PDB file of C-alpha atoms in Angstrom:
ATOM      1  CA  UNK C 184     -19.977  18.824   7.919  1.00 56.00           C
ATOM      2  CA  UNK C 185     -17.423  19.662  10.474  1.00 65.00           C
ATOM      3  CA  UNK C 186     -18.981  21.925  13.420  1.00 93.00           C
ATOM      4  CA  UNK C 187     -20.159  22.109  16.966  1.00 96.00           C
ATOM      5  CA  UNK C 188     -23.358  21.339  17.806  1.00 96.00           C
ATOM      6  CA  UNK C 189     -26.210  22.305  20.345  1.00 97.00           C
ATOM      7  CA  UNK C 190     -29.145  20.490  21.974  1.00 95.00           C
ATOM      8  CA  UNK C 191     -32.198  21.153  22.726  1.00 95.00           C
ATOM      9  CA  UNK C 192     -32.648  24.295  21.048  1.00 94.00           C
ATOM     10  CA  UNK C 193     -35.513  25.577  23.486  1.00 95.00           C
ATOM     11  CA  UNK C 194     -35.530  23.891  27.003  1.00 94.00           C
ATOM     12  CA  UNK C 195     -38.114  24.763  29.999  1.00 93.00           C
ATOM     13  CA  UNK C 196     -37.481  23.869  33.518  1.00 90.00           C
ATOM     14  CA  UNK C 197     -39.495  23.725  36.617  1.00 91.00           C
ATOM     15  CA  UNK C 198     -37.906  25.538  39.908  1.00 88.00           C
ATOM     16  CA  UNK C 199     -36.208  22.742  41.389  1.00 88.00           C
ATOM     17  CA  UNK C 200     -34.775  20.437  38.620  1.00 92.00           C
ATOM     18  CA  UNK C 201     -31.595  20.199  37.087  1.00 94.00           C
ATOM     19  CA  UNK C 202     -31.013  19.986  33.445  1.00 95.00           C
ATOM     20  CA  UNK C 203     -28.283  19.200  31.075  1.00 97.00           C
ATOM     21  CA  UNK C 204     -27.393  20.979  28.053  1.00 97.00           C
ATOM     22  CA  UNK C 205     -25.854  18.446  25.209  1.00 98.00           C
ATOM     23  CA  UNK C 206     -22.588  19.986  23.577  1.00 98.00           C
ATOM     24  CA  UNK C 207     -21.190  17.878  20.382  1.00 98.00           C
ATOM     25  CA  UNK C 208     -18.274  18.975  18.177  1.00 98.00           C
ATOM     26  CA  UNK C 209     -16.536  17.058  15.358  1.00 96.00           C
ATOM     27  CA  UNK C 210     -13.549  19.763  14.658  1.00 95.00           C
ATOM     28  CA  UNK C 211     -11.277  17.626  16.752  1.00 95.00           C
ATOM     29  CA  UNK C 212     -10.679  20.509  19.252  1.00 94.00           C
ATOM     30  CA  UNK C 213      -9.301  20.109  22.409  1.00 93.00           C
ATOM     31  CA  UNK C 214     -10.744  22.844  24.399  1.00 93.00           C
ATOM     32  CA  UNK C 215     -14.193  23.344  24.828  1.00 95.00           C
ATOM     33  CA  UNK C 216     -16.334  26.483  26.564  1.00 94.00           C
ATOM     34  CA  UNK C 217     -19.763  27.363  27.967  1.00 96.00           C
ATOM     35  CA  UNK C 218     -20.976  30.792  28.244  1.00 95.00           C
ATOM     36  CA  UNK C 219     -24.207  32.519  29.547  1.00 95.00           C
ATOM     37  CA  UNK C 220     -25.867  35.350  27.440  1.00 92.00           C
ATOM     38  CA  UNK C 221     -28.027  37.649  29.111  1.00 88.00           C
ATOM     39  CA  UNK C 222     -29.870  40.266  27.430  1.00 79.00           C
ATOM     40  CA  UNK C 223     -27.320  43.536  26.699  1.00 73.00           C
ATOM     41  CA  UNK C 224     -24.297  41.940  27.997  1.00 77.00           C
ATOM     42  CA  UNK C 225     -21.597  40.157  26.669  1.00 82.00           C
ATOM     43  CA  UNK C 226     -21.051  36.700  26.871  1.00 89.00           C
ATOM     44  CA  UNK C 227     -19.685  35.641  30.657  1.00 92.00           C
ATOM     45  CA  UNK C 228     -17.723  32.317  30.648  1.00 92.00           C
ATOM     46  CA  UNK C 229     -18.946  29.060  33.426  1.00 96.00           C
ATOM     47  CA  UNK C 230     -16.633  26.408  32.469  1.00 96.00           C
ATOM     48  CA  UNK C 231     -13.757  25.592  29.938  1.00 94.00           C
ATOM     49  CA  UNK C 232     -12.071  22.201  29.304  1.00 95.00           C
ATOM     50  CA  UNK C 233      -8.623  22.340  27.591  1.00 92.00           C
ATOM     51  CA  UNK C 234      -8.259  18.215  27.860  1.00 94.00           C
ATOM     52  CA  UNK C 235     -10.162  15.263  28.254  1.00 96.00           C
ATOM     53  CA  UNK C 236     -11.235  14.172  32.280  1.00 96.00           C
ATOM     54  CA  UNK C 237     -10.226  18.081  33.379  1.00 96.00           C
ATOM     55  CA  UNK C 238     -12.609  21.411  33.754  1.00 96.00           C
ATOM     56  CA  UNK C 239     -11.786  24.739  34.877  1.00 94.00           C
ATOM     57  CA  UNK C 240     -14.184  27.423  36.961  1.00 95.00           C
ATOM     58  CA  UNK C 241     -15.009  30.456  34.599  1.00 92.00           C
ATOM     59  CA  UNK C 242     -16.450  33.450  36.035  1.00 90.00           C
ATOM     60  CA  UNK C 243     -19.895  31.992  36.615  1.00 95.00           C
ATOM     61  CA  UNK C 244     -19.688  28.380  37.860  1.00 96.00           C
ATOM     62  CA  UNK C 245     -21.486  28.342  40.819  1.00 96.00           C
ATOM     63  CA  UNK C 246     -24.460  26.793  40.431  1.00 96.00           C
ATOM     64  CA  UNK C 247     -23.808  24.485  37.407  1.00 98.00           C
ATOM     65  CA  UNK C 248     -21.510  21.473  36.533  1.00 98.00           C
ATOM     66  CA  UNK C 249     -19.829  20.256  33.561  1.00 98.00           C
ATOM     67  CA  UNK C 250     -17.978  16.845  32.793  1.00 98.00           C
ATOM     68  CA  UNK C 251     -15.146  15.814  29.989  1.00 98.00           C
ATOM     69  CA  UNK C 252     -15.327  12.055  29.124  1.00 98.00           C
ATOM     70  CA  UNK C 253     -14.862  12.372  25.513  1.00 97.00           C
ATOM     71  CA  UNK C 254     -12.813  14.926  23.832  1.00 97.00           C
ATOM     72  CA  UNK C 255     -16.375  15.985  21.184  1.00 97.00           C
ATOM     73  CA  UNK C 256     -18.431  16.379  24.122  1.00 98.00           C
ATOM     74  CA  UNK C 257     -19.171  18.678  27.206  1.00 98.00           C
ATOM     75  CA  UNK C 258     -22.528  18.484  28.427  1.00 98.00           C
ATOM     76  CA  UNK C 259     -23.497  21.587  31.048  1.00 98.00           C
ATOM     77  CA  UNK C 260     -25.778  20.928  33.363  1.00 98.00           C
ATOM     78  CA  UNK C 261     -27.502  23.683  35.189  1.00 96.00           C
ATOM     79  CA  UNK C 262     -28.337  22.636  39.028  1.00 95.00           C
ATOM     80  CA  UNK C 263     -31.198  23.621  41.435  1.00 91.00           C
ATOM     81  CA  UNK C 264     -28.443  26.292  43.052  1.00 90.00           C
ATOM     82  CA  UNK C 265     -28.479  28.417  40.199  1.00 91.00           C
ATOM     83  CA  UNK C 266     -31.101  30.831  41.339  1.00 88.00           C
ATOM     84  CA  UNK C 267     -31.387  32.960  37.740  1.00 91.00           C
ATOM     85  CA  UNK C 268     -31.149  30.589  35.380  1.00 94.00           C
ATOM     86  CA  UNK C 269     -33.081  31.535  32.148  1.00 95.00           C
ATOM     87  CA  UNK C 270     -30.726  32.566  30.067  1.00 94.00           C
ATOM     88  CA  UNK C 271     -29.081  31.895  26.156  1.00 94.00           C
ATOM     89  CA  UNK C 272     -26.522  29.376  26.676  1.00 96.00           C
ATOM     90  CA  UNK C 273     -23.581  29.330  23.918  1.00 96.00           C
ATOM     91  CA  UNK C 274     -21.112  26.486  23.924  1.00 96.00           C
ATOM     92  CA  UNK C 275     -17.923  26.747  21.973  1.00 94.00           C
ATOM     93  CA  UNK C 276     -14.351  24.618  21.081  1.00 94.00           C
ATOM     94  CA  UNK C 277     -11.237  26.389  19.709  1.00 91.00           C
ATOM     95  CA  UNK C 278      -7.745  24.863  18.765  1.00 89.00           C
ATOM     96  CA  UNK C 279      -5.141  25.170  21.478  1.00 84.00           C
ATOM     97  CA  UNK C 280      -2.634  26.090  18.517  1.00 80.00           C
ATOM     98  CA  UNK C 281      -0.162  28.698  19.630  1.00 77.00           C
ATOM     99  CA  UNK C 282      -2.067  32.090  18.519  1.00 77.00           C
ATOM    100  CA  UNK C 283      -4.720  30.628  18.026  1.00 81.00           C
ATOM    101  CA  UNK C 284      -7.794  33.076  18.773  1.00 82.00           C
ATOM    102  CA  UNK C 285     -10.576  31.554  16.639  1.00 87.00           C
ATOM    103  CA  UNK C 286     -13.390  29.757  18.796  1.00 89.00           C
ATOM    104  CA  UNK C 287     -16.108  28.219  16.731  1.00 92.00           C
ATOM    105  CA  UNK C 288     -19.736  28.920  18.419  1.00 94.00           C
ATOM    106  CA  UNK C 289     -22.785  26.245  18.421  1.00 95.00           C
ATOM    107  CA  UNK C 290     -26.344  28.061  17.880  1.00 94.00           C
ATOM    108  CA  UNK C 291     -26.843  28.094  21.475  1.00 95.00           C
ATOM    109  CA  UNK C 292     -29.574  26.475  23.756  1.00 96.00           C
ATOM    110  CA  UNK C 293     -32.127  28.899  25.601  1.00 95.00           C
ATOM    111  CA  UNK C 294     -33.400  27.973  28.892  1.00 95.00           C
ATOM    112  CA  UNK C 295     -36.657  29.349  30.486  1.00 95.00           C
ATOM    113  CA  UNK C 296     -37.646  28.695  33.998  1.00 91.00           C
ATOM    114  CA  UNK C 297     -41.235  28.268  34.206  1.00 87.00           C
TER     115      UNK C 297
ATOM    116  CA  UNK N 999     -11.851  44.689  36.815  1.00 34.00           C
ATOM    117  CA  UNK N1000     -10.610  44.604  33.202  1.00 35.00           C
ATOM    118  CA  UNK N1001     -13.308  44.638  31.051  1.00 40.00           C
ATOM    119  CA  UNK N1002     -14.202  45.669  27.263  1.00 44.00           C
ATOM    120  CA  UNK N1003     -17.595  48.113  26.636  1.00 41.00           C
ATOM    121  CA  UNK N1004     -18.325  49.927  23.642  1.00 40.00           C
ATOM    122  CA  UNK N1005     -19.081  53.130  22.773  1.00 42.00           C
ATOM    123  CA  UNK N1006     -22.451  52.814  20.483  1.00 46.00           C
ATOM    124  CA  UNK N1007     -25.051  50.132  21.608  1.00 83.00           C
ATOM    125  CA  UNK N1008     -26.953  50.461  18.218  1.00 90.00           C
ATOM    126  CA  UNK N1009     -25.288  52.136  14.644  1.00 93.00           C
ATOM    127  CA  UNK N1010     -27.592  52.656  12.035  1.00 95.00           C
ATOM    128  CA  UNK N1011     -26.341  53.077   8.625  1.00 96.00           C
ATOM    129  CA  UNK N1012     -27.600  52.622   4.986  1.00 97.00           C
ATOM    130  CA  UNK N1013     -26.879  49.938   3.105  1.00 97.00           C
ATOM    131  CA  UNK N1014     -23.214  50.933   0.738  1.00 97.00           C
ATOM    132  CA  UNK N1015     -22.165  52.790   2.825  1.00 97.00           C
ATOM    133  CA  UNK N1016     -19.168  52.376   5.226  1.00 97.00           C
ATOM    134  CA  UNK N1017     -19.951  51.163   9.146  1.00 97.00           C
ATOM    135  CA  UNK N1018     -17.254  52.029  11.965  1.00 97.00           C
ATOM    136  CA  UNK N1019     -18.189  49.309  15.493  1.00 96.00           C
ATOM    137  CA  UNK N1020     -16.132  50.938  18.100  1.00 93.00           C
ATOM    138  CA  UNK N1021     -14.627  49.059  21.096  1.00 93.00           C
ATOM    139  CA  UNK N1022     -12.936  50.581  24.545  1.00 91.00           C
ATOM    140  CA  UNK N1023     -10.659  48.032  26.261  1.00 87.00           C
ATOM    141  CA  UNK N1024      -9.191  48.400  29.745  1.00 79.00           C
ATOM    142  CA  UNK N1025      -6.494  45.730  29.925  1.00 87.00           C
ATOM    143  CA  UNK N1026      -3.195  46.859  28.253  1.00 88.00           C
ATOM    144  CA  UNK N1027      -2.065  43.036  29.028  1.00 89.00           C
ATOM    145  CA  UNK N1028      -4.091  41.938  26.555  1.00 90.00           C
ATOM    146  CA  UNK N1029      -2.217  40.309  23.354  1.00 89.00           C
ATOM    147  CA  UNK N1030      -5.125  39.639  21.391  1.00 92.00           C
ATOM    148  CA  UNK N1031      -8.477  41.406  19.943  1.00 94.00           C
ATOM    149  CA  UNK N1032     -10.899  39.776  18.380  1.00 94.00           C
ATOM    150  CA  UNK N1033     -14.674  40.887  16.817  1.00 96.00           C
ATOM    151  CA  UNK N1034     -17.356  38.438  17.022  1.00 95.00           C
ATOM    152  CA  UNK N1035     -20.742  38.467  14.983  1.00 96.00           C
ATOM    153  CA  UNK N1036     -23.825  37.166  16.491  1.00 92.00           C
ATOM    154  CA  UNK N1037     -27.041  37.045  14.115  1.00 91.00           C
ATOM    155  CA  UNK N1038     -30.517  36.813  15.869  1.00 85.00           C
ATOM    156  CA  UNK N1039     -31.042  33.556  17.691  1.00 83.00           C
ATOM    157  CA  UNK N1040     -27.552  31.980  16.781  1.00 87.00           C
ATOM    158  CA  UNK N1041     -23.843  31.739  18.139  1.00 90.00           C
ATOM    159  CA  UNK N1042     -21.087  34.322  17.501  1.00 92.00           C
ATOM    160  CA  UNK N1043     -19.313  33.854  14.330  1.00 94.00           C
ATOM    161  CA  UNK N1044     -15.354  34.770  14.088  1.00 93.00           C
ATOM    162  CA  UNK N1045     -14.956  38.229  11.865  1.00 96.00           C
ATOM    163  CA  UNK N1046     -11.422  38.884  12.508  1.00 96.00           C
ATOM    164  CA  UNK N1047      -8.439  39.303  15.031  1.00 94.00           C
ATOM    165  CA  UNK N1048      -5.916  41.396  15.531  1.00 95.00           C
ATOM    166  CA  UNK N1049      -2.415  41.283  17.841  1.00 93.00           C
ATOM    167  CA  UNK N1050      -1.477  43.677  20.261  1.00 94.00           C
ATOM    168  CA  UNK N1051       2.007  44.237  18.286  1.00 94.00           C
ATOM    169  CA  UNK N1052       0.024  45.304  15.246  1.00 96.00           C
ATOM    170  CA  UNK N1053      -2.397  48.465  14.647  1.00 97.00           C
ATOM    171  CA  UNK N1054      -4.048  47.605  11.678  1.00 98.00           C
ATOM    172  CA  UNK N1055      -5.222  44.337   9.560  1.00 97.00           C
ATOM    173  CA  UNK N1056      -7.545  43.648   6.902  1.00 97.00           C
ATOM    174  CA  UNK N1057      -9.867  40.932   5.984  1.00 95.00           C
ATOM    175  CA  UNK N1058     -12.727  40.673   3.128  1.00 93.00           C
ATOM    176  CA  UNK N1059     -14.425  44.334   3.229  1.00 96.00           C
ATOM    177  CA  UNK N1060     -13.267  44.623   7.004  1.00 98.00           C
ATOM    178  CA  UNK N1061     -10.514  46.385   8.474  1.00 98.00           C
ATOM    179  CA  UNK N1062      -9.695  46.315  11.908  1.00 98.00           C
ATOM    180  CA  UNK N1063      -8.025  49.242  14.105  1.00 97.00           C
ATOM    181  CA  UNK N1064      -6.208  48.956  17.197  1.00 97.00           C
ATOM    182  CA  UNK N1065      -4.757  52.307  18.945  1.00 96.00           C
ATOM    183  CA  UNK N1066      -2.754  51.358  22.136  1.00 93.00           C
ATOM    184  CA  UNK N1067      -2.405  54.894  22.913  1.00 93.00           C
ATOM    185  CA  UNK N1068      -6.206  55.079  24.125  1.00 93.00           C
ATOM    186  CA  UNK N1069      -6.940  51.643  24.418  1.00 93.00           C
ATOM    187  CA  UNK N1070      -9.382  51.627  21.429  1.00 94.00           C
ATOM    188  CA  UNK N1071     -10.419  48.962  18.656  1.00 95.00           C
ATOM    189  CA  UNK N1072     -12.721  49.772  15.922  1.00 97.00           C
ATOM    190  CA  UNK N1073     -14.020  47.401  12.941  1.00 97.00           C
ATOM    191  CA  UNK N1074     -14.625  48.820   9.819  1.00 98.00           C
ATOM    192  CA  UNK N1075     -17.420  47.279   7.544  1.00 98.00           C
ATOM    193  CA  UNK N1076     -16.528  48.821   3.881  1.00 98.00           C
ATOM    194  CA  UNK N1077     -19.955  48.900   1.626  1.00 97.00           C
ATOM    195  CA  UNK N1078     -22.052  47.324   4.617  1.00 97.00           C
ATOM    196  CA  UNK N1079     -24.522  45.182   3.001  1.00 97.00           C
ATOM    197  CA  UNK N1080     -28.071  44.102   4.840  1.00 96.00           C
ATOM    198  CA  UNK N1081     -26.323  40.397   5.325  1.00 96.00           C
ATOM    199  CA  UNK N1082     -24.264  42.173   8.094  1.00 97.00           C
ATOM    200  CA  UNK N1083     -26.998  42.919   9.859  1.00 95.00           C
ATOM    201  CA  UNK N1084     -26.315  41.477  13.467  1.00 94.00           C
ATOM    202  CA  UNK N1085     -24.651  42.290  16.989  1.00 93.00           C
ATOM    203  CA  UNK N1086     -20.987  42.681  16.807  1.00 95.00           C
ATOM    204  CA  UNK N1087     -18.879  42.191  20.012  1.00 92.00           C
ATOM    205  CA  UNK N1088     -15.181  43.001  20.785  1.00 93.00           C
ATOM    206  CA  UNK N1089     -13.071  40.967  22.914  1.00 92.00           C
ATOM    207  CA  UNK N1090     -10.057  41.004  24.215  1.00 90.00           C
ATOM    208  CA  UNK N1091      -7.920  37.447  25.589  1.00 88.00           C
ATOM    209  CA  UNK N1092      -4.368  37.326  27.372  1.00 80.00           C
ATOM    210  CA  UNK N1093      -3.043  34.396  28.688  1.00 70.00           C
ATOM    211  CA  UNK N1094      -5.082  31.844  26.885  1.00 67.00           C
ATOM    212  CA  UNK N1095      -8.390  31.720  25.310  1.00 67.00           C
ATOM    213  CA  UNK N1096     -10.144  30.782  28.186  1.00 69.00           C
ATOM    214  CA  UNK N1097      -9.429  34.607  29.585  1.00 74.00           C
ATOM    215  CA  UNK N1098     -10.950  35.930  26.869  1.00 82.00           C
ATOM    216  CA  UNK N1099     -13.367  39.236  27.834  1.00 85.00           C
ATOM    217  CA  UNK N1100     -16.515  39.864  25.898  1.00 87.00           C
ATOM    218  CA  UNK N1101     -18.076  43.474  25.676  1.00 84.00           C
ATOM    219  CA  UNK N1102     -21.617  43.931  25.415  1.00 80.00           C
ATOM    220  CA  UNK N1103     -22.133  44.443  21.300  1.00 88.00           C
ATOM    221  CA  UNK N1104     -23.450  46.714  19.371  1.00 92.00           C
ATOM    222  CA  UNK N1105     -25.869  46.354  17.090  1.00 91.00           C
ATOM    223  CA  UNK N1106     -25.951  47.249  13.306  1.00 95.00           C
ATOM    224  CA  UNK N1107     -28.704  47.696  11.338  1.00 94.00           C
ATOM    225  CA  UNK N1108     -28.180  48.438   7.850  1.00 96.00           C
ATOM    226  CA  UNK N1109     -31.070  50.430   5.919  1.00 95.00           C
ATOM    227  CA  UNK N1110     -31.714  49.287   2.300  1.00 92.00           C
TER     228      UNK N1110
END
């Protein structure tokens, strides 16, 4: 099956530590997103990726970090600095195809602080 | 800044009938719309675009709206069934998909 996938479904953290969200995808797309979900609002991009060993600030990037080694993955990781973290974390990949507008969603990873 | 809201957080509406999701946008830059459907506890799923040149386009049982005049966007659900129960959200991209603008959804809960 061809799709993007999340892990861990459910993470906790302790104040303090860092953790890294696990992004897959197997749809041979070059770009590749994270956005944060809170509660009533829309989705608010961190960090895209349109090409391998490259990342680009969304809206939100302070306080976490990304990295690009291989094209199917994009792991998030969400640092001490980010002082609100617990939040429902949706990664996504889309074609760069001309027109293009279709992004294709994993099932999302929430994070609790505890 | 730009940014995309909607008018209805929540629609109600019984199952066969029609459901209208309306979406305000803010950015007449924009060259593409787009409505999103998020079910409980999982990722937004693609519904349908639309491009700024165009005011109207239809999928399977939805139609999509665009009026440039007043900057609005509505997707129409014909015979909404209790599958399309979820949050929809509108967004609007220019430049790239990376500049793509999320609104806050509404929710639609269909009655049976």
């Amino acid at each position: 099956d061809g799709g993007i996938t999340q892990s861990p479904k459910y993470l906790f953290r302790k104040e303090g530590q860092n953790v890294t969200l696990s992004c897959e995808q197997n749809l041979n797309h070059d770009a590749m997103y994270w956005y944060r979900q809170d509660p009533g609002q829309g989705l608010r991009l961190i960090y895209y990726s349109q090409i391998v060993n490259d990342f680009q600030k969304g809206d939100i990037a302070e306080g976490y970090s990304v990295s690009r080694e291989k094209k199917e993955s994009f792991p998030l990781t969400v640092t001490s600095a980010q002082k609100n973290p617990t939040a429902f974390y949706l990664c996504a990949s889309s074609s760069l195809f001309p027109g293009n507008t279709e992004a294709f969603f994993g099932q999302g990873t929430r994070l609790t602080v505890v | 800044g730009e940014n995309v809201g909607l008018h209805l957080p929540t629609l109600s509406v019984q199952e066969g009938d029609n459901s209208i999701i309306n979406c305000a946008y803010s950015n007449s830059a924009s060259d593409y719309f787009i409505w999103y459907k998020q079910e409980s506890g999982k990722g937004p799923q693609f519904i349908i675009d639309i491009r700024s040149n165009m005011d109207k386009r239809q999928g399977q049982r939805v139609t999509v709206l665009l009026n440039k005049t007043v900057k609005h966007l509505s997707l129409q659900i014909a015979a909404t069934q209790p599958g399309d129960s979820a949050v929809y959200f509108c967004a609007e991209t220019f430049g790239g998909y990376q500049k793509v603008t999320f609104g806050t959804g509404t929710k639609l809960q269909v009655i049976p």
